[in-house]
Amino acid sequence: MSITISVSNQKGGIGKSTTAYNLGAVLALNHDKKVLLVDIDPQANLSEYLGYEPDGKPTMTQLIMTACTGTVITPETVQIAVRHSEAANVDYIPSDINLANSETMMSTALSRETILRRILSEDNVKGYDFIIIDCLPSLSTLLINALTAADKVLIPVQTQKFSLDGLQALDSLYQQIRSAINPKLSMLGVLPTMVDRTNVSKKALEELHEKYGDMLFETYISKSVEAAKSSESKVPLCMTDSKLGNEYERLAEEVLSRC
Ligand code: ADP
Ligand code: MG
């Protein structure tokens, strides 16, 4: 049985895609896990990081549009949307800008919250240890779909001023989805990202600790240009001798022990 992790926070630019990519890569490269990364952000930063280039084959956009029309999604339909990244040694389903139109299509679809869950069903995506969904930065139907398809949610939080603002809304959505649609959903952990030596960062960490206690990962991700360099060169952080590479390795160990 695979474990599906949704990397979620409705704020943008806080390290979701960087975390989805590098956690996936470290689990695959250092821990021999079979990983599927799923991009559901129309901005497709994760797909780009993975080296995806449009190739005429279906992406997450076509899978969601097909499901919206009521067509049953078969393993064959999903398989042709799955690519492989040599660098990160993971499989992935890319996104593209047209996924932005899916919100409108989903608004009239039957059982619209469960579309992604049906696409990523055990039958359709077999043999993975981890499926990691990289969310878009908004409290949208796509985010609801990710939380409905997931077993666990990982929430990256940038340790800056106002970083805790908005977490209330995400917590409330998480609780609603647990009680109404997906009772097996649980919190994997809250991950402080872009931690630096400033007092602002220190204060945000204290607040996160107060609010989340044990749910906070012991591992913090530091602020470093290594992140941008890694996405530019498309080489996972764990493949370079880097501080962030070590931090993502420690995160993977915590994730494995929490699963
Ligand atoms: P999100 O997916 O939440 O929008 P990204 O992972 O795309 O965020 O990161 C946003 C930007 O910040 C990217 O340019 C990325 O390279 C950079 N970044 C990510 N993690 C870090 C980090 N730990 N330190 C410094 N910059 C980072
Ligand atoms: Mg992103």
Short mmCIF file of N, CA and C in Angstrom, two decimals, residues 1-5 27-28 31-36 125-132 151 256 259:
data_model
loop_
_atom_site.label_atom_id
_atom_site.label_comp_id
_atom_site.label_asym_id
_atom_site.label_seq_id
_atom_site.Cartn_x
_atom_site.Cartn_y
_atom_site.Cartn_z
N MET A 1 0.84 -1.22 0.00
CA MET A 1 0.00 0.00 0.00
C MET A 1 0.86 1.25 0.00
N SER A 2 0.51 2.16 -0.86
CA SER A 2 1.30 3.39 -0.91
C SER A 2 0.74 4.42 0.08
N ILE A 3 1.60 5.37 0.43
CA ILE A 3 1.18 6.47 1.30
C ILE A 3 1.17 7.74 0.46
N THR A 4 0.02 8.41 0.44
CA THR A 4 -0.11 9.64 -0.35
C THR A 4 0.04 10.86 0.56
N ILE A 5 1.00 11.70 0.22
CA ILE A 5 1.29 12.90 1.03
C ILE A 5 0.96 14.14 0.20
N LEU A 27 13.88 10.23 -0.90
CA LEU A 27 13.26 8.94 -0.59
C LEU A 27 13.62 7.91 -1.67
N ALA A 28 13.68 8.37 -2.92
CA ALA A 28 14.00 7.46 -4.03
C ALA A 28 15.49 7.14 -4.09
N HIS A 31 16.83 6.12 -0.11
CA HIS A 31 16.09 5.13 0.69
C HIS A 31 15.41 4.08 -0.16
N ASP A 32 15.72 4.09 -1.46
CA ASP A 32 15.26 3.02 -2.33
C ASP A 32 13.73 2.89 -2.39
N LYS A 33 13.03 4.02 -2.21
CA LYS A 33 11.56 3.99 -2.25
C LYS A 33 11.09 4.30 -3.67
N LYS A 34 9.96 3.71 -4.01
CA LYS A 34 9.36 4.00 -5.31
C LYS A 34 8.40 5.17 -5.14
N VAL A 35 8.68 6.26 -5.87
CA VAL A 35 7.97 7.51 -5.62
C VAL A 35 7.30 8.03 -6.90
N LEU A 36 6.05 8.49 -6.73
CA LEU A 36 5.36 9.19 -7.81
C LEU A 36 5.09 10.62 -7.34
N VAL A 125 -2.55 3.62 -10.05
CA VAL A 125 -1.12 3.85 -9.81
C VAL A 125 -0.60 2.80 -8.83
N LYS A 126 -0.11 1.72 -9.41
CA LYS A 126 0.33 0.57 -8.60
C LYS A 126 1.82 0.64 -8.30
N GLY A 127 2.18 0.07 -7.16
CA GLY A 127 3.59 -0.22 -6.90
C GLY A 127 4.42 0.92 -6.30
N TYR A 128 3.78 2.00 -5.92
CA TYR A 128 4.56 3.09 -5.32
C TYR A 128 4.55 2.99 -3.79
N ASP A 129 5.68 3.36 -3.18
CA ASP A 129 5.72 3.47 -1.72
C ASP A 129 5.13 4.82 -1.31
N PHE A 130 5.47 5.85 -2.08
CA PHE A 130 4.98 7.20 -1.76
C PHE A 130 4.45 7.90 -3.01
N ILE A 131 3.30 8.55 -2.84
CA ILE A 131 2.78 9.45 -3.87
C ILE A 131 2.77 10.83 -3.21
N ILE A 132 3.47 11.78 -3.82
CA ILE A 132 3.59 13.11 -3.21
C ILE A 132 2.93 14.14 -4.14
N ASP A 151 -3.39 10.60 2.30
CA ASP A 151 -3.43 9.97 3.62
C ASP A 151 -2.88 10.95 4.65
N LEU A 256 9.83 8.98 7.24
CA LEU A 256 9.78 7.51 7.27
C LEU A 256 9.39 7.02 8.67
N CYS A 259 5.69 7.65 9.28
CA CYS A 259 4.74 6.84 8.49
C CYS A 259 4.65 5.44 9.07
#
